[in-house]
C-alpha atoms as a PDB file:
ATOM      1  CA  MET A   1      11.507  14.570   2.239  1.00  0.00           C
ATOM      2  CA  PRO A   2       8.576  12.883   4.025  1.00  0.00           C
ATOM      3  CA  THR A   3       8.404  12.474   7.731  1.00  0.00           C
ATOM      4  CA  PRO A   4       9.722   9.103   8.969  1.00  0.00           C
ATOM      5  CA  GLY A   5       7.151   6.449   8.414  1.00  0.00           C
ATOM      6  CA  VAL A   6       6.349   3.556   6.032  1.00  0.00           C
ATOM      7  CA  PHE A   7       5.061   3.588   2.508  1.00  0.00           C
ATOM      8  CA  ILE A   8       2.503   0.904   1.594  1.00  0.00           C
ATOM      9  CA  ASP A   9       1.670  -0.583  -1.824  1.00  0.00           C
ATOM     10  CA  THR A  10      -1.702  -0.450  -3.423  1.00  0.00           C
ATOM     11  CA  ASN A  11      -2.604  -4.127  -2.512  1.00  0.00           C
ATOM     12  CA  LEU A  12      -1.839  -3.337   1.182  1.00  0.00           C
ATOM     13  CA  LEU A  13      -3.626  -0.060   1.188  1.00  0.00           C
ATOM     14  CA  LEU A  14      -6.706  -1.813  -0.272  1.00  0.00           C
ATOM     15  CA  LEU A  15      -6.435  -4.400   2.490  1.00  0.00           C
ATOM     16  CA  LEU A  16      -6.240  -1.639   5.042  1.00  0.00           C
ATOM     17  CA  VAL A  17      -9.275   0.198   3.681  1.00  0.00           C
ATOM     18  CA  VAL A  18     -11.354  -2.923   3.389  1.00  0.00           C
ATOM     19  CA  GLY A  19     -10.420  -4.555   6.573  1.00  0.00           C
ATOM     20  CA  SER A  20     -10.813  -1.277   8.620  1.00  0.00           C
ATOM     21  CA  THR A  21     -14.296  -0.900   7.052  1.00  0.00           C
ATOM     22  CA  ASP A  22     -15.398  -4.437   7.792  1.00  0.00           C
ATOM     23  CA  LYS A  23     -13.226  -7.633   7.970  1.00  0.00           C
ATOM     24  CA  ALA A  24     -16.000  -9.592   6.431  1.00  0.00           C
ATOM     25  CA  ILE A  25     -15.735  -7.718   3.188  1.00  0.00           C
ATOM     26  CA  ILE A  26     -12.120  -8.900   2.765  1.00  0.00           C
ATOM     27  CA  PRO A  27     -12.885 -12.338   1.094  1.00  0.00           C
ATOM     28  CA  LYS A  28     -15.691 -10.657  -0.945  1.00  0.00           C
ATOM     29  CA  HIS A  29     -13.461  -8.219  -2.777  1.00  0.00           C
ATOM     30  CA  LYS A  30     -11.979  -9.832  -5.948  1.00  0.00           C
ATOM     31  CA  ARG A  31      -8.553  -8.253  -5.470  1.00  0.00           C
ATOM     32  CA  LEU A  32      -8.382  -9.587  -1.904  1.00  0.00           C
ATOM     33  CA  LYS A  33      -9.351 -13.271  -2.413  1.00  0.00           C
ATOM     34  CA  GLY A  34      -6.112 -14.523  -1.083  1.00  0.00           C
ATOM     35  CA  TYR A  35      -6.286 -12.382   2.130  1.00  0.00           C
ATOM     36  CA  THR A  36      -7.835 -13.086   5.466  1.00  0.00           C
ATOM     37  CA  ALA A  37      -8.887 -11.169   8.575  1.00  0.00           C
ATOM     38  CA  GLU A  38      -5.677 -12.337  10.093  1.00  0.00           C
ATOM     39  CA  ASP A  39      -3.723 -10.827   7.320  1.00  0.00           C
ATOM     40  CA  TYR A  40      -5.454  -7.484   8.150  1.00  0.00           C
ATOM     41  CA  ASP A  41      -4.553  -7.796  11.796  1.00  0.00           C
ATOM     42  CA  THR A  42      -1.030  -8.517  10.771  1.00  0.00           C
ATOM     43  CA  LEU A  43      -0.923  -5.498   8.662  1.00  0.00           C
ATOM     44  CA  LEU A  44      -2.129  -3.366  11.559  1.00  0.00           C
ATOM     45  CA  ASP A  45       0.563  -4.744  13.854  1.00  0.00           C
ATOM     46  CA  LEU A  46       3.201  -3.983  11.339  1.00  0.00           C
ATOM     47  CA  LEU A  47       1.914  -0.480  10.631  1.00  0.00           C
ATOM     48  CA  ASP A  48       1.983   0.254  14.397  1.00  0.00           C
ATOM     49  CA  LEU A  49       5.718  -0.168  14.411  1.00  0.00           C
ATOM     50  CA  PHE A  50       6.066   3.111  12.356  1.00  0.00           C
ATOM     51  CA  PRO A  51       5.154   6.619  13.270  1.00  0.00           C
ATOM     52  CA  GLN A  52       3.181   7.370   9.984  1.00  0.00           C
ATOM     53  CA  VAL A  53       1.605   5.549   7.072  1.00  0.00           C
ATOM     54  CA  LEU A  54       2.898   7.293   3.874  1.00  0.00           C
ATOM     55  CA  VAL A  55       1.033   7.159   0.623  1.00  0.00           C
ATOM     56  CA  THR A  56       1.373   8.528  -2.900  1.00  0.00           C
ATOM     57  CA  PRO A  57      -1.343  10.027  -5.050  1.00  0.00           C
ATOM     58  CA  HIS A  58      -0.672   7.191  -7.525  1.00  0.00           C
ATOM     59  CA  THR A  59      -1.276   4.571  -4.877  1.00  0.00           C
ATOM     60  CA  LEU A  60      -4.469   6.422  -3.704  1.00  0.00           C
ATOM     61  CA  ALA A  61      -5.786   6.572  -7.262  1.00  0.00           C
ATOM     62  CA  GLU A  62      -5.108   2.841  -7.939  1.00  0.00           C
ATOM     63  CA  THR A  63      -6.764   1.956  -4.604  1.00  0.00           C
ATOM     64  CA  SER A  64      -9.821   4.055  -5.432  1.00  0.00           C
ATOM     65  CA  ASN A  65     -10.167   2.405  -8.830  1.00  0.00           C
ATOM     66  CA  LEU A  66     -10.033  -1.031  -7.231  1.00  0.00           C
ATOM     67  CA  LEU A  67     -12.502  -0.072  -4.626  1.00  0.00           C
ATOM     68  CA  ALA A  68     -14.882   1.274  -7.340  1.00  0.00           C
ATOM     69  CA  GLN A  69     -15.162  -2.386  -8.601  1.00  0.00           C
ATOM     70  CA  HIS A  70     -17.022  -3.292  -5.435  1.00  0.00           C
ATOM     71  CA  LYS A  71     -20.956  -2.769  -5.431  1.00  0.00           C
ATOM     72  CA  ASP A  72     -23.169  -0.905  -2.996  1.00  0.00           C
ATOM     73  CA  PRO A  73     -23.979  -0.642  -0.249  1.00  0.00           C
ATOM     74  CA  GLU A  74     -20.468  -1.749   0.798  1.00  0.00           C
ATOM     75  CA  ARG A  75     -18.996   0.482  -1.843  1.00  0.00           C
ATOM     76  CA  ALA A  76     -20.243   3.634  -0.113  1.00  0.00           C
ATOM     77  CA  ARG A  77     -18.749   2.506   3.132  1.00  0.00           C
ATOM     78  CA  LEU A  78     -15.409   1.603   1.549  1.00  0.00           C
ATOM     79  CA  PHE A  79     -15.114   5.023   0.016  1.00  0.00           C
ATOM     80  CA  GLY A  80     -16.051   6.634   3.281  1.00  0.00           C
ATOM     81  CA  GLN A  81     -13.133   4.733   5.048  1.00  0.00           C
ATOM     82  CA  LEU A  82     -10.791   5.635   2.129  1.00  0.00           C
ATOM     83  CA  ARG A  83     -11.544   9.279   2.762  1.00  0.00           C
ATOM     84  CA  PHE A  84     -10.954   8.941   6.413  1.00  0.00           C
ATOM     85  CA  LEU A  85      -7.622   7.113   5.790  1.00  0.00           C
ATOM     86  CA  ILE A  86      -6.581   9.857   3.289  1.00  0.00           C
ATOM     87  CA  HIS A  87      -6.735  12.268   6.080  1.00  0.00           C
ATOM     88  CA  GLU A  88      -4.870  10.033   8.564  1.00  0.00           C
ATOM     89  CA  CYS A  89      -1.989   9.196   6.242  1.00  0.00           C
ATOM     90  CA  GLU A  90       0.714  11.509   4.954  1.00  0.00           C
ATOM     91  CA  GLU A  91       0.481  11.838   1.264  1.00  0.00           C
ATOM     92  CA  VAL A  92       3.806  12.341  -0.534  1.00  0.00           C
ATOM     93  CA  ALA A  93       3.667  13.557  -4.132  1.00  0.00           C
ATOM     94  CA  ILE A  94       6.154  12.844  -6.885  1.00  0.00           C
ATOM     95  CA  ALA A  95       5.819  13.952 -10.458  1.00  0.00           C
ATOM     96  CA  GLY A  96       4.906  11.404 -13.063  1.00  0.00           C
ATOM     97  CA  THR A  97       7.906  12.878 -15.202  1.00  0.00           C
ATOM     98  CA  VAL A  98      10.350  11.922 -12.315  1.00  0.00           C
ATOM     99  CA  ALA A  99       8.651   8.467 -11.717  1.00  0.00           C
ATOM    100  CA  SER A 100       8.604   7.568 -15.416  1.00  0.00           C
ATOM    101  CA  ASN A 101      12.427   8.004 -15.532  1.00  0.00           C
ATOM    102  CA  ASN A 102      12.992   5.248 -12.884  1.00  0.00           C
ATOM    103  CA  SER A 103      14.521   2.219 -14.537  1.00  0.00           C
ATOM    104  CA  ALA A 104      11.709   0.039 -13.053  1.00  0.00           C
ATOM    105  CA  PHE A 105       8.933   1.992 -14.830  1.00  0.00           C
ATOM    106  CA  PRO A 106       8.583  -0.264 -17.967  1.00  0.00           C
ATOM    107  CA  ARG A 107       8.309  -3.279 -15.878  1.00  0.00           C
ATOM    108  CA  LEU A 108       6.415  -2.192 -12.822  1.00  0.00           C
ATOM    109  CA  GLY A 109       4.416   0.826 -13.957  1.00  0.00           C
ATOM    110  CA  LEU A 110       4.007   4.471 -12.774  1.00  0.00           C
ATOM    111  CA  THR A 111       2.512   3.752  -9.188  1.00  0.00           C
ATOM    112  CA  ASP A 112       5.458   1.416  -8.233  1.00  0.00           C
ATOM    113  CA  ALA A 113       8.049   3.574  -9.969  1.00  0.00           C
ATOM    114  CA  ALA A 114       6.788   6.525  -7.850  1.00  0.00           C
ATOM    115  CA  LEU A 115       7.207   4.541  -4.638  1.00  0.00           C
ATOM    116  CA  LEU A 116      10.693   3.428  -5.679  1.00  0.00           C
ATOM    117  CA  GLU A 117      11.656   7.176  -6.146  1.00  0.00           C
ATOM    118  CA  LEU A 118      10.581   7.856  -2.555  1.00  0.00           C
ATOM    119  CA  VAL A 119      11.597   4.880  -0.432  1.00  0.00           C
ATOM    120  CA  ALA A 120      14.640   5.058   1.820  1.00  0.00           C
ATOM    121  CA  PRO A 121      15.767   3.401   5.052  1.00  0.00           C
ATOM    122  CA  GLU A 122      13.864   6.014   7.063  1.00  0.00           C
ATOM    123  CA  THR A 123      10.826   5.662   4.878  1.00  0.00           C
ATOM    124  CA  PRO A 124      10.762   2.006   3.890  1.00  0.00           C
ATOM    125  CA  LEU A 125       8.203   0.205   1.651  1.00  0.00           C
ATOM    126  CA  LEU A 126       5.818  -2.392   3.121  1.00  0.00           C
ATOM    127  CA  THR A 127       4.783  -4.470   0.065  1.00  0.00           C
ATOM    128  CA  VAL A 128       3.337  -7.821  -0.909  1.00  0.00           C
ATOM    129  CA  ASP A 129       4.633  -7.461  -4.511  1.00  0.00           C
ATOM    130  CA  TRP A 130       7.766  -9.480  -4.856  1.00  0.00           C
ATOM    131  CA  GLY A 131       9.125  -7.633  -7.981  1.00  0.00           C
ATOM    132  CA  LEU A 132       8.550  -4.305  -6.148  1.00  0.00           C
ATOM    133  CA  PHE A 133      10.202  -5.646  -2.947  1.00  0.00           C
ATOM    134  CA  GLN A 134      13.316  -6.771  -4.957  1.00  0.00           C
ATOM    135  CA  GLN A 135      13.708  -3.290  -6.590  1.00  0.00           C
ATOM    136  CA  ALA A 136      13.213  -1.524  -3.233  1.00  0.00           C
ATOM    137  CA  MET A 137      15.847  -3.854  -1.645  1.00  0.00           C
ATOM    138  CA  ALA A 138      18.264  -2.698  -4.396  1.00  0.00           C
ATOM    139  CA  ILE A 139      17.976   0.780  -2.894  1.00  0.00           C
ATOM    140  CA  GLY A 140      19.091  -0.575   0.529  1.00  0.00           C
ATOM    141  CA  ALA A 141      18.482  -3.500   2.824  1.00  0.00           C
ATOM    142  CA  ASP A 142      16.342  -1.386   5.133  1.00  0.00           C
ATOM    143  CA  ALA A 143      14.255   0.199   2.320  1.00  0.00           C
ATOM    144  CA  ALA A 144      11.659  -2.598   2.075  1.00  0.00           C
ATOM    145  CA  VAL A 145       9.643  -5.079   4.151  1.00  0.00           C
ATOM    146  CA  ASN A 146       8.003  -8.061   2.573  1.00  0.00           C
ATOM    147  CA  PHE A 147       4.636  -8.467   4.012  1.00  0.00           C
ATOM    148  CA  THR A 148       4.468 -12.065   2.840  1.00  0.00           C
ATOM    149  CA  ASP A 149       7.188 -12.994   5.233  1.00  0.00           C
ATOM    150  CA  PHE A 150       4.856 -12.025   8.160  1.00  0.00           C
ATOM    151  CA  ARG A 151       1.859 -13.762   6.562  1.00  0.00           C
ATOM    152  CA  GLU A 152       3.704 -17.095   6.454  1.00  0.00           C
ATOM    153  CA  LEU A 153       4.666 -16.786  10.306  1.00  0.00           C
ATOM    154  CA  ASP A 154       0.954 -17.127  11.361  1.00  0.00           C
END
C-alpha cells in the first residue's frame, strides 16, 4: 500500500512537468492547448493539500512519450524536469496483468486501469478525465477529485 498522497493522471502530470519547467511553454505544448498558467497554479495548490504526489510507471511512460513530441531546446529542459519530479514523487507499481483485469481496461486503457487498481480514499486520484473520474468515484466518494471543478472556479 502506498503512503498517503494523491495519484495524478497523465494530463495533470504533463501539466505539472511543463508548468514547473516554464509556464510559457504550457500553451505551446499540443496536449496542453486548453490549459493556462493559472491552471498550473491551481494544480500546485491542490497538490499542496496532500503529503505526497503518487505516480505509476504507466503514467510516467505516457507523460514521457507526450513530452517527446516537443522540440528542443525546450524538450531537453522538460525531460530534466521530469527526471527531477520522478525523484520527488512516490512511484507505485502495479503489474500489467493485474491492471488489464480491471473492468475499465477495455474502455480506458492500461494506464488508467492501473490507477483504478490503486486509488482509495487515503490515496485518491486527481484527474481531468471525466470517464476516469467516474470510474474512480465508483470505488468511493473520496477516491477521486475532478480537477475541472477547480478550473471552473477561477
